[in-house]
Coordinates of C-alpha atoms and ligand atoms in Angstrom, one line a residue:
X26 CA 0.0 0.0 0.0
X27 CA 1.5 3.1 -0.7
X28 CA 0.4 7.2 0.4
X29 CA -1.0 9.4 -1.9
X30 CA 0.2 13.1 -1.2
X31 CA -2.0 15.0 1.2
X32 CA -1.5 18.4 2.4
X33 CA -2.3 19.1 6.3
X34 CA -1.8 22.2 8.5
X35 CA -3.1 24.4 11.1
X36 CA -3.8 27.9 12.5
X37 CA -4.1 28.2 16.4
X38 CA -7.2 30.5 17.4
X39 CA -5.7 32.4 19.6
X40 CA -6.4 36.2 18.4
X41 CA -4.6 38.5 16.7
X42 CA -3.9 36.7 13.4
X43 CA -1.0 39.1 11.8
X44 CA 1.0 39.0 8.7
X45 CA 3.6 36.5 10.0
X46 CA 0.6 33.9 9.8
X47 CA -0.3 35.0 6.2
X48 CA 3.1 34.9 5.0
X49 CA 4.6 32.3 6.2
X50 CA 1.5 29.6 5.9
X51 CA -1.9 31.0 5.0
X52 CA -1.0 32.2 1.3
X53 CA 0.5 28.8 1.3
X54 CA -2.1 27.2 2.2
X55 CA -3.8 28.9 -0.7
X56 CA -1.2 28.2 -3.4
X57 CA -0.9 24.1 -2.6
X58 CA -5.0 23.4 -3.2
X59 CA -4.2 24.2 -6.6
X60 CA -2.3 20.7 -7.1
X61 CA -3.2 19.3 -4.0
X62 CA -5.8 17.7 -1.7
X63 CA -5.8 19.6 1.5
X64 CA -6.6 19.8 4.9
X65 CA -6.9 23.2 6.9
X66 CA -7.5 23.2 10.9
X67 CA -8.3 25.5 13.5
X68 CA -6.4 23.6 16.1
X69 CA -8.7 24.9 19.1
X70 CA -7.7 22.0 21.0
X71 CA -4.0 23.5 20.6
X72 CA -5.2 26.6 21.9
X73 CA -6.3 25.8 25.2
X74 CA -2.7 24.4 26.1
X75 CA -2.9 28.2 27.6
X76 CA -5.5 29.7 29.1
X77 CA -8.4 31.2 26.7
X78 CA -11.4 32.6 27.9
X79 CA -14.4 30.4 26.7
X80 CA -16.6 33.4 25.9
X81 CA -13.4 34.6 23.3
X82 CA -12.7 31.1 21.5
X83 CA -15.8 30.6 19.3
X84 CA -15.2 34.2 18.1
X85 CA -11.3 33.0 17.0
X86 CA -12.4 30.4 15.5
X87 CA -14.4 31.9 13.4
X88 CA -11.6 34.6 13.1
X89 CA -9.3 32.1 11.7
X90 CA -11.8 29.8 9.4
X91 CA -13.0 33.3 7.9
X92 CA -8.9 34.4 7.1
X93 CA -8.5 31.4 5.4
X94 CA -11.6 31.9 3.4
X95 CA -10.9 35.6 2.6
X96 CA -7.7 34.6 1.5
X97 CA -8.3 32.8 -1.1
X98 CA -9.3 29.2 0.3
X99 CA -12.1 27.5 -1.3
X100 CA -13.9 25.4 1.4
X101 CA -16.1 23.4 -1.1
X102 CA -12.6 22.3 -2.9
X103 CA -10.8 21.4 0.0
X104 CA -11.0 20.8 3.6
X105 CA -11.4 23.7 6.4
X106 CA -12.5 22.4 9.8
X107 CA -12.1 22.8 13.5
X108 CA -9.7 19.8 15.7
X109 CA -12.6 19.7 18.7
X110 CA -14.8 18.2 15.8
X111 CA -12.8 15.1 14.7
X112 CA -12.5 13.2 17.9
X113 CA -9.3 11.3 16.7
X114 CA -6.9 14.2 16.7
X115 CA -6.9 13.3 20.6
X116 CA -7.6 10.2 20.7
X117 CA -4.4 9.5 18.4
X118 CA -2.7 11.8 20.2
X119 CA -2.8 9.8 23.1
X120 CA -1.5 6.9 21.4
X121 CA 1.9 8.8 19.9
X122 CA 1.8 10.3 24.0
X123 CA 2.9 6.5 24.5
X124 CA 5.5 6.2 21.8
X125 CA 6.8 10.1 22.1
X126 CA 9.5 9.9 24.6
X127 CA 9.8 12.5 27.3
X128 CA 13.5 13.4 26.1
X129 CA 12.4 14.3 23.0
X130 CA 9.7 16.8 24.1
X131 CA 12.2 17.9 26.6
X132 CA 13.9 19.2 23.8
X133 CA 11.3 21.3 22.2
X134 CA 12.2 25.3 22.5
X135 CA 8.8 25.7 21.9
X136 CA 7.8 24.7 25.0
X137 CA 10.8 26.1 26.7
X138 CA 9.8 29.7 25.3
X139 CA 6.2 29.2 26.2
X140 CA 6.9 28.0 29.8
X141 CA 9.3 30.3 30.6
X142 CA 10.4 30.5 34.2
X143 CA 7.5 29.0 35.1
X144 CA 8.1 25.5 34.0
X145 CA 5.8 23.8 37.0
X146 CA 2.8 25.9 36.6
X147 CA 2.3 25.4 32.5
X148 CA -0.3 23.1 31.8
X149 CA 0.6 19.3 30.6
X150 CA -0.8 19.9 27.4
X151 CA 1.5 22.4 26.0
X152 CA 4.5 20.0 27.1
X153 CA 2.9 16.9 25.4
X154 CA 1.7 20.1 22.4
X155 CA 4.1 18.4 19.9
X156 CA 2.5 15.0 19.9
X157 CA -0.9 16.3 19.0
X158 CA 0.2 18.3 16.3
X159 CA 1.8 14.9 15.2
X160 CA -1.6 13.4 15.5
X161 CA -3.0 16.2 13.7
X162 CA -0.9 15.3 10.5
X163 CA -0.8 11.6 11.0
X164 CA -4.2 10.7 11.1
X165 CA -5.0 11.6 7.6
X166 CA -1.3 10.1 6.5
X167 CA -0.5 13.5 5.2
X168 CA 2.8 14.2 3.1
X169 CA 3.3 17.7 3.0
X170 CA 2.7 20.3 5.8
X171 CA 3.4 24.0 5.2
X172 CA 4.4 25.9 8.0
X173 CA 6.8 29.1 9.0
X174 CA 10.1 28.2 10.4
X175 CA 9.7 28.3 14.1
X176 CA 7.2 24.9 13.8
X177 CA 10.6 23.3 11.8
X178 CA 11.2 21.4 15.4
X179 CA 7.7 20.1 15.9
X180 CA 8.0 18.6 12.5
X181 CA 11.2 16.7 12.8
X182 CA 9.7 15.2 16.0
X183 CA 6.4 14.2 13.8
X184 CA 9.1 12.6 11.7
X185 CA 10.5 10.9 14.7
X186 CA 7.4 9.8 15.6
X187 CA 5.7 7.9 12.5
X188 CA 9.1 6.4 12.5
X189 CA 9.2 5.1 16.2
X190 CA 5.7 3.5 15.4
X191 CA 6.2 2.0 12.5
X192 CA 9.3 0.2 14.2
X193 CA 7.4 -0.5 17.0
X194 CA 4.8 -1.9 15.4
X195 CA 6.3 -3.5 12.5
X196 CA 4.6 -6.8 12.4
X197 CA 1.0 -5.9 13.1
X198 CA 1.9 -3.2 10.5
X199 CA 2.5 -5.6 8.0
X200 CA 0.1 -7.8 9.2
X201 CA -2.4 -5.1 8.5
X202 CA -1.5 -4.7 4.6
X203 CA 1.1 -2.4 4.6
X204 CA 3.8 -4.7 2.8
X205 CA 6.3 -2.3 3.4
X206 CA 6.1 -1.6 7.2
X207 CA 5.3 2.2 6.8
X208 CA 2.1 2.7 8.2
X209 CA 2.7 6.4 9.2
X210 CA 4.5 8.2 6.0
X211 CA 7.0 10.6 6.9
X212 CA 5.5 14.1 6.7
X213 CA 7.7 16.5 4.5
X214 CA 7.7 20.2 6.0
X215 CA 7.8 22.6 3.3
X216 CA 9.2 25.8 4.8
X217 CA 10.2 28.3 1.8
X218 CA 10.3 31.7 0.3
X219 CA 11.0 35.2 2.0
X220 CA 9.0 35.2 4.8
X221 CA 9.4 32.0 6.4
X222 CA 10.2 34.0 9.9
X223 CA 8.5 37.3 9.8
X224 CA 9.9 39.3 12.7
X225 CA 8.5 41.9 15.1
X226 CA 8.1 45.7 13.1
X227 CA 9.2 46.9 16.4
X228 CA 12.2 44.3 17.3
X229 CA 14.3 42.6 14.3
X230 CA 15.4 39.9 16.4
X231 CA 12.5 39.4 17.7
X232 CA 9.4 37.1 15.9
X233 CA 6.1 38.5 15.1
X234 CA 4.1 37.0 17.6
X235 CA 0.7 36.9 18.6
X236 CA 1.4 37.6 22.0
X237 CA 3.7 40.3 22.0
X238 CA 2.0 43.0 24.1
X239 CA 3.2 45.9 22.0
X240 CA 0.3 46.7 18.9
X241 CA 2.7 47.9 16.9
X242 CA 5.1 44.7 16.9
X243 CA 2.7 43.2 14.0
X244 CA 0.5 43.9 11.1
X245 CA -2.6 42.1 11.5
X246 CA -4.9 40.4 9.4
X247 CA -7.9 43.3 10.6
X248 CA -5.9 46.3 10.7
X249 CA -7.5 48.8 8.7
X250 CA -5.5 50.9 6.0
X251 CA -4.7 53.8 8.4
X252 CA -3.3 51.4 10.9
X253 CA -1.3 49.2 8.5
X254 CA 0.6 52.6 7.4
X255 CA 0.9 53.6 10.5
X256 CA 2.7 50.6 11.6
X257 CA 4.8 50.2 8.7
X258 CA 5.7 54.2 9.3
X259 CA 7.1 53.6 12.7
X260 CA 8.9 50.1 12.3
X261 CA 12.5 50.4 13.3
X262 CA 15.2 50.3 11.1
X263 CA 18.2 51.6 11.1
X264 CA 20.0 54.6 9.3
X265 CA 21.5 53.5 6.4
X266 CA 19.8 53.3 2.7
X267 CA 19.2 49.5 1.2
X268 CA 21.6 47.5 -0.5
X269 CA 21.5 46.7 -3.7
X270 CA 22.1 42.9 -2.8
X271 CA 20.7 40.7 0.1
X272 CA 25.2 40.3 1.2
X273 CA 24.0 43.2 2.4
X274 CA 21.3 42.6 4.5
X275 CA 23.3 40.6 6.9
X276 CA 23.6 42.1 10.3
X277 CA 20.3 44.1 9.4
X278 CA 17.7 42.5 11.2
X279 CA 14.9 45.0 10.1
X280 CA 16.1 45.8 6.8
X281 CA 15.9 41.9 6.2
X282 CA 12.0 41.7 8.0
X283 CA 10.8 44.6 6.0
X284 CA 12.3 43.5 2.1
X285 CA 11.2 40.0 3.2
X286 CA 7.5 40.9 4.1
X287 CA 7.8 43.3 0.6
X288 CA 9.1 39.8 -1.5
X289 CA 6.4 38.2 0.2
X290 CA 3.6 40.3 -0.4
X291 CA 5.0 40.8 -4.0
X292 CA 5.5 37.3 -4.9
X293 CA 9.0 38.1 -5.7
X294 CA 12.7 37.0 -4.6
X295 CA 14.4 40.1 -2.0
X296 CA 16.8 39.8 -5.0
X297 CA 14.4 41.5 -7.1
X298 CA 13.1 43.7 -4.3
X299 CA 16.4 45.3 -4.0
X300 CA 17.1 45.3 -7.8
X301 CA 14.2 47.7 -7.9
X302 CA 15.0 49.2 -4.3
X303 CA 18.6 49.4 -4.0
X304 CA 19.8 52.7 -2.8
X305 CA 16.5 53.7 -1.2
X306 CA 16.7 55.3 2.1
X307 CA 13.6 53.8 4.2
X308 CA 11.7 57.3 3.9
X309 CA 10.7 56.2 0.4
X310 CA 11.0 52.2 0.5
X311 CA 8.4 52.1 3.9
X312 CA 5.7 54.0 2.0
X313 CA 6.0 52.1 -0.8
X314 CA 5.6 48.6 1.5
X315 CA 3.0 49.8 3.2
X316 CA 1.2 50.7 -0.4
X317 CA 1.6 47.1 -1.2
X318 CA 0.8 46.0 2.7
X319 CA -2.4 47.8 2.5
X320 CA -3.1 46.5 -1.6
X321 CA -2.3 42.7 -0.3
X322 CA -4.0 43.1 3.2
X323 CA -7.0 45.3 3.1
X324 CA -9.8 43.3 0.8
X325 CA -8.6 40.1 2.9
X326 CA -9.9 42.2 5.9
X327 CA -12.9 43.3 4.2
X328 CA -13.7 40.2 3.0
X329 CA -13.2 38.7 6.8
X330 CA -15.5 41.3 8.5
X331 CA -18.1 40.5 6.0
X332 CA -18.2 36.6 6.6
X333 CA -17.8 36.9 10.4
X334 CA -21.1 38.7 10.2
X335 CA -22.5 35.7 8.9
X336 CA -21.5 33.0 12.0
X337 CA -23.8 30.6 11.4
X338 CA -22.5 30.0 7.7
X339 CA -19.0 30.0 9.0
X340 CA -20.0 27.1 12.0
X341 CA -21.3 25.4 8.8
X342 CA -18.6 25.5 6.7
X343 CA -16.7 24.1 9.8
X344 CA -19.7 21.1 10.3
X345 CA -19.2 20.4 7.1
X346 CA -15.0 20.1 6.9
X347 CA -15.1 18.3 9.8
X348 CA -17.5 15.4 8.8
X349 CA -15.2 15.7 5.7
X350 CA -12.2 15.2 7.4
X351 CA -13.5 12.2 9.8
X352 CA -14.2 10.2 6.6
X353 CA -10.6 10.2 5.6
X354 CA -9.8 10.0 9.8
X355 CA -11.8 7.2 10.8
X356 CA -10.2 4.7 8.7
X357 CA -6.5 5.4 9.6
X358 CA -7.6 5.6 13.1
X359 CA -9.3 2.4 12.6
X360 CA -6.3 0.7 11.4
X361 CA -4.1 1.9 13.9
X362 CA -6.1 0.5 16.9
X363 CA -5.7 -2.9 15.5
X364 CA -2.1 -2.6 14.3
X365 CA -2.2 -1.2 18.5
X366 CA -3.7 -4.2 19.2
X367 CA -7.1 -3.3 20.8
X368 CA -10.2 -4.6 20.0
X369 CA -13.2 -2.9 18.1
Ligands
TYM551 P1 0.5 29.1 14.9 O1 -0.9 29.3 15.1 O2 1.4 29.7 16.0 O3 0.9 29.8 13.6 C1 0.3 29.4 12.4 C2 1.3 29.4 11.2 O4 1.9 30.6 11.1 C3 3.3 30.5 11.1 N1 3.9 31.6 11.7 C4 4.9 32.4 11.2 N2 5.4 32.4 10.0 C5 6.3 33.3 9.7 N3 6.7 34.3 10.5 C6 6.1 34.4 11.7 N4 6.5 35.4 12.6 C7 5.2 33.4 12.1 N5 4.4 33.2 13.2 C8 3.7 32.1 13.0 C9 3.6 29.2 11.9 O5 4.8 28.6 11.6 C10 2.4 28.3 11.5 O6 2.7 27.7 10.3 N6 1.7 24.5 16.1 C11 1.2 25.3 15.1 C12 -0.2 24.9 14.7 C13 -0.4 23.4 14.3 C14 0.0 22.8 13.2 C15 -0.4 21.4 13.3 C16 0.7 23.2 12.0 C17 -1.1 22.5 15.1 N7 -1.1 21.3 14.4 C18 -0.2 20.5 12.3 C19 1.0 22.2 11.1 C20 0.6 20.9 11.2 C21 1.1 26.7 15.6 O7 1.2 27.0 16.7 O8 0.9 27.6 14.6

């Protein structure tokens, strides 16, 4: 039996979607269901690793399923769902929690950066966080996840995972039909282009984050024209005019960020960016990226406010992904109770 390629990823709901999100995986997202059959999830059960108030989360759901929708994602082609709604993103999740091993999610700088100092207080679901976003992509034996850089760690240990299984497991694997012994295919990450880590307007060596508490640290998917500018107007940078080749972008944090989130929103290589912007001092290259910022961004956050006045079509678009996406789950999860060894 071999694994017909299958796109997966996901979008926490955790507020303030911003431009690092739309560069680095939503218009990604949007290219690949073009050649690809594909999976898009609001991984709420991610979300509640921290705290988020109950009365806020249906409203980021929606937040989320409505960016992916204004952004050029076509729910009736492919899949866009909610985790909460397929029950075997946890229930497989706590079947890799027994094949995981705790060194490797002691290794996770995710988890190390979200914990903080505070290691005994955070919650036991953002430590074991990595093996449900394994389950995520594993459950539907998906081949090709496109994420920003900083989730490069959680996929290796996905990697690590379907591998430790299908060891484990080998015999009932094969027993099962899968001649082979790969049961779990290896998901391939694809991280590329010039915006893979979008960094903080404020901070260059920072990452735009959804949790920063400064405003102006990110661009985000709801800002309106005037506030895009604004934030574009006051980024940092630092005195000198750009290069006319990325050599010289090295050492310069925010001069990289800012002709990165201009390739990005351009569709074009920082090569070409500084062919055409070479030699510009940042009093004439920042108006011109937040032009293009507010061309790229603005109809997406048009388009946004007008679906999430429609809830009850969004919750159905979700209803709908979700029984969707259990077709193709139930099977695989099916399987892997008896390669497991349970019964029923
Ligand atoms: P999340 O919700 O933090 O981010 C969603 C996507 O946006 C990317 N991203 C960025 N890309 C470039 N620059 C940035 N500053 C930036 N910030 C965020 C993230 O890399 C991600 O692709 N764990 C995941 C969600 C998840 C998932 C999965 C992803 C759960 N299950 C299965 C893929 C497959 C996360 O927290 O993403």
């Amino acid at each position: 039996m071999t694994h017909q390629e299958r796109v997966f990823s996901g979008v926490q709901p955790t507020g303030n979607l911003h431009l690092g999100n739309y560069l680095g995986a939503i218009t990604k997202f949007v290219a690949l269901q073009e050649s690809h059959e594909c999976l898009y999830c609001v991984v709420d059960l991610h979300a509640i690793t921290v705290w988020q108030d109950p009365k806020e989360l249906a409203g980021n759901i929606r937040e989320v399923t409505a960016a992916f929708i204004a952004s050029g994602i076509d729910p009736k082609k492919q899949i866009i769902f909610n985790q909460s709604q397929v029950s075997g993103h946890a229930e497989l999740a706590w079947v890799l929690n027994c094949v995981a091993r705790m060194g490797w999610l002691n290794r996770m700088t995710q988890f190390k950066e979200k914990a903080g100092k505070h290691k005994e207080n955070a919650s036991v679901g953002l430590f074991t966080y990595p093996n449900l976003m394994a389950a995520d992509i594993l459950l539907y034996h998906a081949t090709h996840v496109p994420v920003g850089e900083d989730q490069k760690q959680h996929l290796e240990l996905a990697r690590d995972i379907a591998q430790k299984f299908n060891v484990d497991f080998a015999e009932t694997i094969k027993e099962a039909g899968f001649e082979e012994g790969i049961f779990f295919p290896q998901p391939e990450p694809l991280i590329q282009g010039p915006a893979t880590r979008v960094m903080s307007l404020r901070d260059g060596s920072k990452k735009m984050s959804k949790s920063d508490p400064s405003e102006m640290s990110r661009i985000t998917m709801t800002d309106d024209a005037d506030t895009i500018a604004k934030k574009i107007r006051k980024a940092k940078t630092d005195p000198d005019a750009l290069p006319s080749e990325t050599d010289g972008l090295t050492d310069r944090p925010e001069a990289n960020n800012l002709v990165g989130i201009y390739a990005a929103l351009k569709g074009v290589s920082k090569e070409e960016v500084l062919k055409d912007h070479g030699g510009a001092q940042f009093s004439a290259f920042k108006p011109a990226l937040a032009e293009l910022a507010v061309e790229k961004v603005s109809p997406i956050a048009d388009e946004m406010k007008k679906l999430l006045n429609e809830p009850a079509e969004l919750d159905a678009i979700l209803k709908d992904g979700a029984n969707r996406a259990q077709t193709i789950a139930d099977p695989i999860m099916k399987k892997t109770k008896e390669i497991v060894g349970f019964i029923g």
